[in-house]
Amino acid sequence: MATLSTSAWVLHELGLAAGFGGPLFGRLALRQAVKDIHSEAERGKVLADAWQRYNLVNAISLGTAAATWFIGRTVISGRSIDRETRDLVRLKDILLGATLATSVASMMGGQQMREEAPDGGAPLLKEDEAPGPRWPARATARQRLLGVMGPLNIALTAGVIGVTTVLAMKSGRSAKWSLLSRLLP
């Protein structure tokens, strides 16, 4: 068994898992839990603090997933895979790039909101709440943008995981890949 390749694959999978699980938890559980906090500013502060703590984990996780994928791709020539697999590899490249872009945009947007807020947490709109006159227009626009980036990031990461699974299944059925993988470190 190729120890280095196997270790890279495990790190890749763990990176994708953390990059998917954290935002999914934030969207489905954390965001819903803070709705019980009546103060708008306090809701925003709790979320900002939680995301501030998770951003490092998310950056390392997705960075590791991307690094292992893109480094691994340089080792294998396109001649060793069929056209369908090449198309899946390109699709994964695009999805992973978009996942990284939406993650960085979300992290930067959240950090900017945190820095603009006087107490470190911008007021958080509830789903059915309209912004009032006390809300800065930039904070409202940024919050709406983050409201789109979060679900988009989750969907993109799910797409990367799905394509990764299909590629793994295809590699298990490929005699060429089976032979080539024995030569990997």
PDB file of C-alpha atoms in Angstrom:
ATOM      1  CA  MET A   1       0.000   0.000   0.000  1.00  0.00           C
ATOM      2  CA  ALA A   2       1.286   3.464  -0.887  1.00  0.00           C
ATOM      3  CA  THR A   3       1.647   5.163   2.500  1.00  0.00           C
ATOM      4  CA  LEU A   4       2.154   8.737   1.285  1.00  0.00           C
ATOM      5  CA  SER A   5      -0.713   8.575  -1.220  1.00  0.00           C
ATOM      6  CA  THR A   6      -3.025   6.950   1.302  1.00  0.00           C
ATOM      7  CA  SER A   7      -2.176   9.573   3.928  1.00  0.00           C
ATOM      8  CA  ALA A   8      -2.827  12.359   1.429  1.00  0.00           C
ATOM      9  CA  TRP A   9      -6.168  10.792   0.493  1.00  0.00           C
ATOM     10  CA  VAL A  10      -7.188  10.550   4.161  1.00  0.00           C
ATOM     11  CA  LEU A  11      -6.194  14.192   4.771  1.00  0.00           C
ATOM     12  CA  HIS A  12      -8.132  15.198   1.644  1.00  0.00           C
ATOM     13  CA  GLU A  13     -11.270  13.432   2.868  1.00  0.00           C
ATOM     14  CA  LEU A  14     -10.967  14.824   6.406  1.00  0.00           C
ATOM     15  CA  GLY A  15     -10.482  18.328   4.995  1.00  0.00           C
ATOM     16  CA  LEU A  16     -13.627  18.022   2.900  1.00  0.00           C
ATOM     17  CA  ALA A  17     -15.571  16.604   5.854  1.00  0.00           C
ATOM     18  CA  ALA A  18     -14.632  19.502   8.136  1.00  0.00           C
ATOM     19  CA  GLY A  19     -15.190  22.026   5.326  1.00  0.00           C
ATOM     20  CA  PHE A  20     -18.684  20.638   4.783  1.00  0.00           C
ATOM     21  CA  GLY A  21     -19.703  19.797   8.350  1.00  0.00           C
ATOM     22  CA  GLY A  22     -18.816  23.106   9.983  1.00  0.00           C
ATOM     23  CA  PRO A  23     -20.837  25.345   7.675  1.00  0.00           C
ATOM     24  CA  LEU A  24     -23.707  22.836   7.621  1.00  0.00           C
ATOM     25  CA  PHE A  25     -23.800  22.836  11.430  1.00  0.00           C
ATOM     26  CA  GLY A  26     -23.647  26.630  11.438  1.00  0.00           C
ATOM     27  CA  ARG A  27     -26.497  26.955   8.984  1.00  0.00           C
ATOM     28  CA  LEU A  28     -28.833  24.293  10.366  1.00  0.00           C
ATOM     29  CA  ALA A  29     -28.107  24.289  14.095  1.00  0.00           C
ATOM     30  CA  LEU A  30     -26.117  27.263  15.378  1.00  0.00           C
ATOM     31  CA  ARG A  31     -28.026  29.855  13.398  1.00  0.00           C
ATOM     32  CA  GLN A  32     -31.329  28.401  14.599  1.00  0.00           C
ATOM     33  CA  ALA A  33     -30.143  28.185  18.230  1.00  0.00           C
ATOM     34  CA  VAL A  34     -29.161  31.860  18.463  1.00  0.00           C
ATOM     35  CA  LYS A  35     -32.648  32.913  17.418  1.00  0.00           C
ATOM     36  CA  ASP A  36     -33.601  32.366  21.055  1.00  0.00           C
ATOM     37  CA  ILE A  37     -31.345  35.282  22.000  1.00  0.00           C
ATOM     38  CA  HIS A  38     -33.600  38.337  22.016  1.00  0.00           C
ATOM     39  CA  SER A  39     -30.942  41.014  21.607  1.00  0.00           C
ATOM     40  CA  GLU A  40     -30.006  41.598  17.961  1.00  0.00           C
ATOM     41  CA  ALA A  41     -26.492  42.684  18.908  1.00  0.00           C
ATOM     42  CA  GLU A  42     -25.977  39.694  21.199  1.00  0.00           C
ATOM     43  CA  ARG A  43     -27.160  37.271  18.487  1.00  0.00           C
ATOM     44  CA  GLY A  44     -24.639  38.808  16.117  1.00  0.00           C
ATOM     45  CA  LYS A  45     -21.839  38.682  18.685  1.00  0.00           C
ATOM     46  CA  VAL A  46     -22.414  35.010  19.514  1.00  0.00           C
ATOM     47  CA  LEU A  47     -22.382  34.063  15.830  1.00  0.00           C
ATOM     48  CA  ALA A  48     -19.371  36.253  15.067  1.00  0.00           C
ATOM     49  CA  ASP A  49     -17.426  34.713  17.953  1.00  0.00           C
ATOM     50  CA  ALA A  50     -18.319  31.160  16.909  1.00  0.00           C
ATOM     51  CA  TRP A  51     -17.340  31.734  13.282  1.00  0.00           C
ATOM     52  CA  GLN A  52     -14.169  33.542  14.313  1.00  0.00           C
ATOM     53  CA  ARG A  53     -13.125  30.396  16.178  1.00  0.00           C
ATOM     54  CA  TYR A  54     -14.103  28.029  13.352  1.00  0.00           C
ATOM     55  CA  ASN A  55     -12.568  30.017  10.484  1.00  0.00           C
ATOM     56  CA  LEU A  56      -9.059  28.727  11.225  1.00  0.00           C
ATOM     57  CA  VAL A  57     -10.293  25.119  11.240  1.00  0.00           C
ATOM     58  CA  ASN A  58     -12.199  25.731   8.018  1.00  0.00           C
ATOM     59  CA  ALA A  59      -9.216  27.392   6.308  1.00  0.00           C
ATOM     60  CA  ILE A  60      -6.814  24.606   7.294  1.00  0.00           C
ATOM     61  CA  SER A  61      -9.325  21.897   6.357  1.00  0.00           C
ATOM     62  CA  LEU A  62     -10.201  23.199   2.911  1.00  0.00           C
ATOM     63  CA  GLY A  63      -6.608  24.283   2.282  1.00  0.00           C
ATOM     64  CA  THR A  64      -5.463  20.733   3.024  1.00  0.00           C
ATOM     65  CA  ALA A  65      -8.158  19.255   0.778  1.00  0.00           C
ATOM     66  CA  ALA A  66      -7.149  21.580  -2.072  1.00  0.00           C
ATOM     67  CA  ALA A  67      -3.396  21.072  -1.601  1.00  0.00           C
ATOM     68  CA  THR A  68      -3.649  17.279  -1.567  1.00  0.00           C
ATOM     69  CA  TRP A  69      -5.900  17.313  -4.628  1.00  0.00           C
ATOM     70  CA  PHE A  70      -3.870  19.706  -6.741  1.00  0.00           C
ATOM     71  CA  ILE A  71      -0.503  18.199  -5.758  1.00  0.00           C
ATOM     72  CA  GLY A  72      -1.844  14.700  -6.435  1.00  0.00           C
ATOM     73  CA  ARG A  73      -3.076  15.783  -9.859  1.00  0.00           C
ATOM     74  CA  THR A  74       0.417  16.847 -10.904  1.00  0.00           C
ATOM     75  CA  VAL A  75       1.730  13.311 -10.351  1.00  0.00           C
ATOM     76  CA  ILE A  76      -0.675  11.637 -12.761  1.00  0.00           C
ATOM     77  CA  SER A  77      -0.776  12.251 -16.498  1.00  0.00           C
ATOM     78  CA  GLY A  78      -4.061  12.614 -18.296  1.00  0.00           C
ATOM     79  CA  ARG A  79      -3.164   9.642 -20.491  1.00  0.00           C
ATOM     80  CA  SER A  80      -3.801   7.204 -17.651  1.00  0.00           C
ATOM     81  CA  ILE A  81      -7.518   8.066 -17.448  1.00  0.00           C
ATOM     82  CA  ASP A  82     -10.406   7.986 -19.906  1.00  0.00           C
ATOM     83  CA  ARG A  83     -12.285  11.008 -21.206  1.00  0.00           C
ATOM     84  CA  GLU A  84     -15.190  10.675 -18.764  1.00  0.00           C
ATOM     85  CA  THR A  85     -12.766  10.575 -15.837  1.00  0.00           C
ATOM     86  CA  ARG A  86     -10.838  13.576 -17.215  1.00  0.00           C
ATOM     87  CA  ASP A  87     -14.123  15.500 -17.360  1.00  0.00           C
ATOM     88  CA  LEU A  88     -14.852  14.550 -13.747  1.00  0.00           C
ATOM     89  CA  VAL A  89     -11.362  15.691 -12.719  1.00  0.00           C
ATOM     90  CA  ARG A  90     -11.954  19.051 -14.408  1.00  0.00           C
ATOM     91  CA  LEU A  91     -15.363  19.326 -12.748  1.00  0.00           C
ATOM     92  CA  LYS A  92     -13.744  18.671  -9.379  1.00  0.00           C
ATOM     93  CA  ASP A  93     -11.134  21.354 -10.127  1.00  0.00           C
ATOM     94  CA  ILE A  94     -13.902  23.872 -10.803  1.00  0.00           C
ATOM     95  CA  LEU A  95     -16.027  22.869  -7.808  1.00  0.00           C
ATOM     96  CA  LEU A  96     -13.048  22.890  -5.452  1.00  0.00           C
ATOM     97  CA  GLY A  97     -11.919  26.295  -6.727  1.00  0.00           C
ATOM     98  CA  ALA A  98     -15.431  27.689  -6.260  1.00  0.00           C
ATOM     99  CA  THR A  99     -15.613  26.135  -2.784  1.00  0.00           C
ATOM    100  CA  LEU A 100     -12.377  27.863  -1.813  1.00  0.00           C
ATOM    101  CA  ALA A 101     -13.579  31.172  -3.277  1.00  0.00           C
ATOM    102  CA  THR A 102     -16.910  31.108  -1.410  1.00  0.00           C
ATOM    103  CA  SER A 103     -15.138  30.094   1.808  1.00  0.00           C
ATOM    104  CA  VAL A 104     -12.679  32.975   1.566  1.00  0.00           C
ATOM    105  CA  ALA A 105     -15.476  35.408   0.678  1.00  0.00           C
ATOM    106  CA  SER A 106     -17.512  34.242   3.677  1.00  0.00           C
ATOM    107  CA  MET A 107     -14.560  34.464   6.046  1.00  0.00           C
ATOM    108  CA  MET A 108     -13.610  37.942   4.834  1.00  0.00           C
ATOM    109  CA  GLY A 109     -17.210  39.185   4.879  1.00  0.00           C
ATOM    110  CA  GLY A 110     -17.733  37.896   8.411  1.00  0.00           C
ATOM    111  CA  GLN A 111     -14.484  39.461   9.572  1.00  0.00           C
ATOM    112  CA  GLN A 112     -15.422  42.812   8.021  1.00  0.00           C
ATOM    113  CA  MET A 113     -18.813  42.743   9.736  1.00  0.00           C
ATOM    114  CA  ARG A 114     -17.136  41.925  13.030  1.00  0.00           C
ATOM    115  CA  GLU A 115     -14.649  44.807  12.666  1.00  0.00           C
ATOM    116  CA  GLU A 116     -17.370  47.330  11.773  1.00  0.00           C
ATOM    117  CA  ALA A 117     -19.560  46.457  14.743  1.00  0.00           C
ATOM    118  CA  PRO A 118     -18.839  48.464  17.898  1.00  0.00           C
ATOM    119  CA  ASP A 119     -19.066  45.419  20.205  1.00  0.00           C
ATOM    120  CA  GLY A 120     -17.586  42.864  17.801  1.00  0.00           C
ATOM    121  CA  GLY A 121     -20.893  41.457  16.581  1.00  0.00           C
ATOM    122  CA  ALA A 122     -23.031  43.068  13.898  1.00  0.00           C
ATOM    123  CA  PRO A 123     -26.767  42.882  14.570  1.00  0.00           C
ATOM    124  CA  LEU A 124     -28.175  39.719  13.070  1.00  0.00           C
ATOM    125  CA  LEU A 125     -31.413  39.757  11.141  1.00  0.00           C
ATOM    126  CA  LYS A 126     -33.822  36.936  11.772  1.00  0.00           C
ATOM    127  CA  GLU A 127     -35.107  35.278   8.593  1.00  0.00           C
ATOM    128  CA  ASP A 128     -38.431  37.162   8.686  1.00  0.00           C
ATOM    129  CA  GLU A 129     -36.997  40.472   9.931  1.00  0.00           C
ATOM    130  CA  ALA A 130     -36.638  43.536   7.708  1.00  0.00           C
ATOM    131  CA  PRO A 131     -33.677  45.828   8.313  1.00  0.00           C
ATOM    132  CA  GLY A 132     -34.656  48.923  10.236  1.00  0.00           C
ATOM    133  CA  PRO A 133     -33.235  52.447   9.954  1.00  0.00           C
ATOM    134  CA  ARG A 134     -30.651  51.720  12.693  1.00  0.00           C
ATOM    135  CA  TRP A 135     -28.983  49.117  10.483  1.00  0.00           C
ATOM    136  CA  PRO A 136     -26.021  50.319   8.418  1.00  0.00           C
ATOM    137  CA  ALA A 137     -26.684  49.676   4.736  1.00  0.00           C
ATOM    138  CA  ARG A 138     -23.275  47.996   4.278  1.00  0.00           C
ATOM    139  CA  ALA A 139     -23.898  45.610   7.174  1.00  0.00           C
ATOM    140  CA  THR A 140     -27.301  44.672   5.781  1.00  0.00           C
ATOM    141  CA  ALA A 141     -25.896  44.104   2.274  1.00  0.00           C
ATOM    142  CA  ARG A 142     -22.964  42.103   3.632  1.00  0.00           C
ATOM    143  CA  GLN A 143     -25.266  39.977   5.763  1.00  0.00           C
ATOM    144  CA  ARG A 144     -27.454  39.232   2.750  1.00  0.00           C
ATOM    145  CA  LEU A 145     -24.362  38.314   0.717  1.00  0.00           C
ATOM    146  CA  LEU A 146     -23.214  35.965   3.473  1.00  0.00           C
ATOM    147  CA  GLY A 147     -26.723  34.504   3.506  1.00  0.00           C
ATOM    148  CA  VAL A 148     -26.161  33.472  -0.118  1.00  0.00           C
ATOM    149  CA  MET A 149     -22.482  32.472   0.217  1.00  0.00           C
ATOM    150  CA  GLY A 150     -23.117  30.062   3.105  1.00  0.00           C
ATOM    151  CA  PRO A 151     -25.621  27.769   1.365  1.00  0.00           C
ATOM    152  CA  LEU A 152     -23.701  28.064  -1.925  1.00  0.00           C
ATOM    153  CA  ASN A 153     -20.500  26.985  -0.153  1.00  0.00           C
ATOM    154  CA  ILE A 154     -22.268  23.992   1.407  1.00  0.00           C
ATOM    155  CA  ALA A 155     -23.674  22.946  -1.984  1.00  0.00           C
ATOM    156  CA  LEU A 156     -20.300  23.333  -3.717  1.00  0.00           C
ATOM    157  CA  THR A 157     -18.503  21.327  -1.030  1.00  0.00           C
ATOM    158  CA  ALA A 158     -21.172  18.617  -1.299  1.00  0.00           C
ATOM    159  CA  GLY A 159     -20.511  18.580  -5.059  1.00  0.00           C
ATOM    160  CA  VAL A 160     -16.764  18.120  -4.468  1.00  0.00           C
ATOM    161  CA  ILE A 161     -17.494  15.236  -2.095  1.00  0.00           C
ATOM    162  CA  GLY A 162     -19.851  13.658  -4.633  1.00  0.00           C
ATOM    163  CA  VAL A 163     -17.374  13.904  -7.522  1.00  0.00           C
ATOM    164  CA  THR A 164     -14.617  12.582  -5.245  1.00  0.00           C
ATOM    165  CA  THR A 165     -16.754   9.539  -4.480  1.00  0.00           C
ATOM    166  CA  VAL A 166     -17.479   8.882  -8.164  1.00  0.00           C
ATOM    167  CA  LEU A 167     -13.776   9.192  -8.991  1.00  0.00           C
ATOM    168  CA  ALA A 168     -12.868   6.779  -6.182  1.00  0.00           C
ATOM    169  CA  MET A 169     -15.410   4.254  -7.445  1.00  0.00           C
ATOM    170  CA  LYS A 170     -14.143   4.594 -11.015  1.00  0.00           C
ATOM    171  CA  SER A 171     -10.541   4.131  -9.884  1.00  0.00           C
ATOM    172  CA  GLY A 172     -11.469   0.886  -8.134  1.00  0.00           C
ATOM    173  CA  ARG A 173     -12.798  -0.513 -11.415  1.00  0.00           C
ATOM    174  CA  SER A 174      -9.870   0.637 -13.562  1.00  0.00           C
ATOM    175  CA  ALA A 175      -7.136  -1.884 -14.343  1.00  0.00           C
ATOM    176  CA  LYS A 176      -4.870   0.943 -15.588  1.00  0.00           C
ATOM    177  CA  TRP A 177      -5.320   2.919 -12.383  1.00  0.00           C
ATOM    178  CA  SER A 178      -4.820  -0.175 -10.256  1.00  0.00           C
ATOM    179  CA  LEU A 179      -1.466  -0.764 -11.925  1.00  0.00           C
ATOM    180  CA  LEU A 180      -0.433   2.913 -11.788  1.00  0.00           C
ATOM    181  CA  SER A 181      -1.435   3.348  -8.130  1.00  0.00           C
ATOM    182  CA  ARG A 182       1.039   0.652  -7.115  1.00  0.00           C
ATOM    183  CA  LEU A 183       3.847   2.933  -8.299  1.00  0.00           C
ATOM    184  CA  LEU A 184       2.748   5.890  -6.170  1.00  0.00           C
ATOM    185  CA  PRO A 185       4.709   6.647  -2.980  1.00  0.00           C
TER     186      PRO A 185
END
